[in-house]
Amino acid sequence: QVQLVESGGGLVPPGGSLRLSCVAPRFIFSTYVMYWMNWYRQAPGKERELVASISPSGTGANYADFVKGRFTISRNNSRKTVWLQMNSLESEDTGVYYCNARRETGDEYWGQGTQVTVSS
């Protein structure tokens, strides 16, 4: 059963922008608001790495150093959606981006991933 569905990936030239979306259609609202929502990415031949996280209420966010000032994570709990706005994209940002939901109990879900390719 698919819990998280990502979209918005694609091919973009260096310096361009993309906005990724992740919807949680099978979550009920009262459960969704308990989860931290995270974006990870995995480049070819590399391990999966955390890009950005947002707290259940949406009031707190954390970013990996390599995306600070370029990426913004946001969420709308009533829509059960989290976004990753990516600006000033670089070739090193190429990879598969995954949405992740995690709560303090250890429950965790992953999306299927969306490909982001930064190339001229």
PDB file of C-alpha atoms in Angstrom:
ATOM      1  CA  GLN A   1       0.000   0.000   0.000  1.00  0.00           C
ATOM      2  CA  VAL A   2       1.460   3.287  -1.129  1.00  0.00           C
ATOM      3  CA  GLN A   3       1.648   5.706   1.746  1.00  0.00           C
ATOM      4  CA  LEU A   4       3.607   8.569   0.197  1.00  0.00           C
ATOM      5  CA  VAL A   5       3.509   9.777  -3.396  1.00  0.00           C
ATOM      6  CA  GLU A   6       6.164  12.136  -4.746  1.00  0.00           C
ATOM      7  CA  SER A   7       5.985  14.253  -7.876  1.00  0.00           C
ATOM      8  CA  GLY A   8       7.690  17.226  -9.480  1.00  0.00           C
ATOM      9  CA  GLY A   9      11.013  15.809 -10.539  1.00  0.00           C
ATOM     10  CA  GLY A  10      12.483  16.346 -13.978  1.00  0.00           C
ATOM     11  CA  LEU A  11      15.347  17.714 -16.045  1.00  0.00           C
ATOM     12  CA  VAL A  12      16.479  21.257 -15.315  1.00  0.00           C
ATOM     13  CA  PRO A  13      19.572  23.245 -16.343  1.00  0.00           C
ATOM     14  CA  PRO A  14      22.088  24.433 -13.737  1.00  0.00           C
ATOM     15  CA  GLY A  15      20.742  27.449 -11.908  1.00  0.00           C
ATOM     16  CA  GLY A  16      17.162  26.367 -12.459  1.00  0.00           C
ATOM     17  CA  SER A  17      14.410  25.511  -9.996  1.00  0.00           C
ATOM     18  CA  LEU A  18      12.077  22.629  -9.243  1.00  0.00           C
ATOM     19  CA  ARG A  19       9.366  22.085  -6.679  1.00  0.00           C
ATOM     20  CA  LEU A  20       8.857  18.583  -5.378  1.00  0.00           C
ATOM     21  CA  SER A  21       5.594  17.506  -3.768  1.00  0.00           C
ATOM     22  CA  CYS A  22       4.782  14.581  -1.506  1.00  0.00           C
ATOM     23  CA  VAL A  23       1.211  13.641  -0.724  1.00  0.00           C
ATOM     24  CA  ALA A  24       0.145  11.164   1.936  1.00  0.00           C
ATOM     25  CA  PRO A  25      -3.241   9.991   0.666  1.00  0.00           C
ATOM     26  CA  ARG A  26      -3.636   7.073   3.066  1.00  0.00           C
ATOM     27  CA  PHE A  27      -2.814   9.001   6.233  1.00  0.00           C
ATOM     28  CA  ILE A  28      -5.641  10.362   8.305  1.00  0.00           C
ATOM     29  CA  PHE A  29      -5.147  13.938   9.470  1.00  0.00           C
ATOM     30  CA  SER A  30      -4.817  13.105  13.171  1.00  0.00           C
ATOM     31  CA  THR A  31      -1.975  10.715  12.375  1.00  0.00           C
ATOM     32  CA  TYR A  32      -0.235  12.817   9.730  1.00  0.00           C
ATOM     33  CA  VAL A  33       0.308  15.663  12.193  1.00  0.00           C
ATOM     34  CA  MET A  34       2.398  13.366  14.379  1.00  0.00           C
ATOM     35  CA  TYR A  35       5.050  12.808  11.741  1.00  0.00           C
ATOM     36  CA  TRP A  36       8.230  14.605  10.920  1.00  0.00           C
ATOM     37  CA  MET A  37       8.413  14.858   7.149  1.00  0.00           C
ATOM     38  CA  ASN A  38      11.776  14.536   5.479  1.00  0.00           C
ATOM     39  CA  TRP A  39      13.328  14.690   2.033  1.00  0.00           C
ATOM     40  CA  TYR A  40      16.254  12.442   1.237  1.00  0.00           C
ATOM     41  CA  ARG A  41      18.193  12.023  -1.955  1.00  0.00           C
ATOM     42  CA  GLN A  42      20.414   9.379  -3.474  1.00  0.00           C
ATOM     43  CA  ALA A  43      22.898  10.104  -6.219  1.00  0.00           C
ATOM     44  CA  PRO A  44      24.213   7.323  -8.470  1.00  0.00           C
ATOM     45  CA  GLY A  45      26.791   5.265  -6.628  1.00  0.00           C
ATOM     46  CA  LYS A  46      26.250   7.111  -3.353  1.00  0.00           C
ATOM     47  CA  GLU A  47      24.363   6.481  -0.150  1.00  0.00           C
ATOM     48  CA  ARG A  48      21.024   8.045   0.565  1.00  0.00           C
ATOM     49  CA  GLU A  49      21.396  11.338   2.445  1.00  0.00           C
ATOM     50  CA  LEU A  50      19.064  13.608   4.366  1.00  0.00           C
ATOM     51  CA  VAL A  51      18.298  16.879   2.611  1.00  0.00           C
ATOM     52  CA  ALA A  52      15.700  18.609   4.771  1.00  0.00           C
ATOM     53  CA  SER A  53      13.261  17.943   7.618  1.00  0.00           C
ATOM     54  CA  ILE A  54      10.182  19.719   8.896  1.00  0.00           C
ATOM     55  CA  SER A  55       8.506  19.304  12.270  1.00  0.00           C
ATOM     56  CA  PRO A  56       4.962  17.967  12.640  1.00  0.00           C
ATOM     57  CA  SER A  57       3.552  21.459  13.186  1.00  0.00           C
ATOM     58  CA  GLY A  58       5.613  22.935  10.368  1.00  0.00           C
ATOM     59  CA  THR A  59       7.204  25.520  12.643  1.00  0.00           C
ATOM     60  CA  GLY A  60      10.676  24.003  12.617  1.00  0.00           C
ATOM     61  CA  ALA A  61      12.887  22.973   9.717  1.00  0.00           C
ATOM     62  CA  ASN A  62      16.409  21.657   9.346  1.00  0.00           C
ATOM     63  CA  TYR A  63      18.615  21.532   6.276  1.00  0.00           C
ATOM     64  CA  ALA A  64      21.762  19.801   5.197  1.00  0.00           C
ATOM     65  CA  ASP A  65      24.630  22.242   4.799  1.00  0.00           C
ATOM     66  CA  PHE A  66      24.846  21.581   1.083  1.00  0.00           C
ATOM     67  CA  VAL A  67      21.332  22.945   0.452  1.00  0.00           C
ATOM     68  CA  LYS A  68      21.090  25.767   2.984  1.00  0.00           C
ATOM     69  CA  GLY A  69      19.955  28.980   1.347  1.00  0.00           C
ATOM     70  CA  ARG A  70      18.857  27.170  -1.815  1.00  0.00           C
ATOM     71  CA  PHE A  71      16.144  24.703  -0.736  1.00  0.00           C
ATOM     72  CA  THR A  72      13.029  25.306   1.352  1.00  0.00           C
ATOM     73  CA  ILE A  73      10.842  22.644   2.918  1.00  0.00           C
ATOM     74  CA  SER A  74       7.222  23.377   3.808  1.00  0.00           C
ATOM     75  CA  ARG A  75       4.055  21.477   4.634  1.00  0.00           C
ATOM     76  CA  ASN A  76       0.300  21.866   4.761  1.00  0.00           C
ATOM     77  CA  ASN A  77      -1.177  19.400   7.203  1.00  0.00           C
ATOM     78  CA  SER A  78      -4.766  19.891   6.078  1.00  0.00           C
ATOM     79  CA  ARG A  79      -3.647  18.818   2.592  1.00  0.00           C
ATOM     80  CA  LYS A  80      -1.306  16.141   3.955  1.00  0.00           C
ATOM     81  CA  THR A  81       1.361  17.500   1.662  1.00  0.00           C
ATOM     82  CA  VAL A  82       4.998  18.462   2.014  1.00  0.00           C
ATOM     83  CA  TRP A  83       7.016  20.371  -0.566  1.00  0.00           C
ATOM     84  CA  LEU A  84      10.650  20.912  -1.333  1.00  0.00           C
ATOM     85  CA  GLN A  85      11.361  24.096  -3.258  1.00  0.00           C
ATOM     86  CA  MET A  86      14.766  23.776  -4.905  1.00  0.00           C
ATOM     87  CA  ASN A  87      16.461  26.871  -6.334  1.00  0.00           C
ATOM     88  CA  SER A  88      19.904  27.499  -7.804  1.00  0.00           C
ATOM     89  CA  LEU A  89      20.196  23.840  -8.680  1.00  0.00           C
ATOM     90  CA  GLU A  90      23.636  22.389  -9.322  1.00  0.00           C
ATOM     91  CA  SER A  91      24.720  19.252 -11.133  1.00  0.00           C
ATOM     92  CA  GLU A  92      25.599  17.768  -7.731  1.00  0.00           C
ATOM     93  CA  ASP A  93      21.908  17.926  -6.822  1.00  0.00           C
ATOM     94  CA  THR A  94      21.150  15.225  -9.377  1.00  0.00           C
ATOM     95  CA  GLY A  95      19.627  12.104  -7.883  1.00  0.00           C
ATOM     96  CA  VAL A  96      16.460  10.377  -6.820  1.00  0.00           C
ATOM     97  CA  TYR A  97      14.605  12.347  -4.166  1.00  0.00           C
ATOM     98  CA  TYR A  98      12.580  10.435  -1.607  1.00  0.00           C
ATOM     99  CA  CYS A  99       9.883  11.592   0.758  1.00  0.00           C
ATOM    100  CA  ASN A 100       9.984  10.097   4.250  1.00  0.00           C
ATOM    101  CA  ALA A 101       7.591  10.239   7.172  1.00  0.00           C
ATOM    102  CA  ARG A 102       8.864   9.369  10.636  1.00  0.00           C
ATOM    103  CA  ARG A 103       7.429   9.646  14.129  1.00  0.00           C
ATOM    104  CA  GLU A 104       8.916   9.226  17.575  1.00  0.00           C
ATOM    105  CA  THR A 105       7.485   5.719  17.957  1.00  0.00           C
ATOM    106  CA  GLY A 106       9.721   4.595  15.111  1.00  0.00           C
ATOM    107  CA  ASP A 107       6.980   4.220  12.527  1.00  0.00           C
ATOM    108  CA  GLU A 108       8.396   5.161   9.162  1.00  0.00           C
ATOM    109  CA  TYR A 109       7.236   5.330   5.559  1.00  0.00           C
ATOM    110  CA  TRP A 110       8.960   6.024   2.267  1.00  0.00           C
ATOM    111  CA  GLY A 111       7.795   7.193  -1.103  1.00  0.00           C
ATOM    112  CA  GLN A 112       8.851   5.627  -4.363  1.00  0.00           C
ATOM    113  CA  GLY A 113      11.162   8.503  -5.290  1.00  0.00           C
ATOM    114  CA  THR A 114      11.253  11.094  -8.048  1.00  0.00           C
ATOM    115  CA  GLN A 115      14.218  11.684 -10.359  1.00  0.00           C
ATOM    116  CA  VAL A 116      15.882  15.098 -10.435  1.00  0.00           C
ATOM    117  CA  THR A 117      18.473  15.681 -13.133  1.00  0.00           C
ATOM    118  CA  VAL A 118      20.426  18.923 -13.323  1.00  0.00           C
ATOM    119  CA  SER A 119      22.178  19.184 -16.643  1.00  0.00           C
ATOM    120  CA  SER A 120      22.641  21.558 -19.535  1.00  0.00           C
TER     121      SER A 120
END
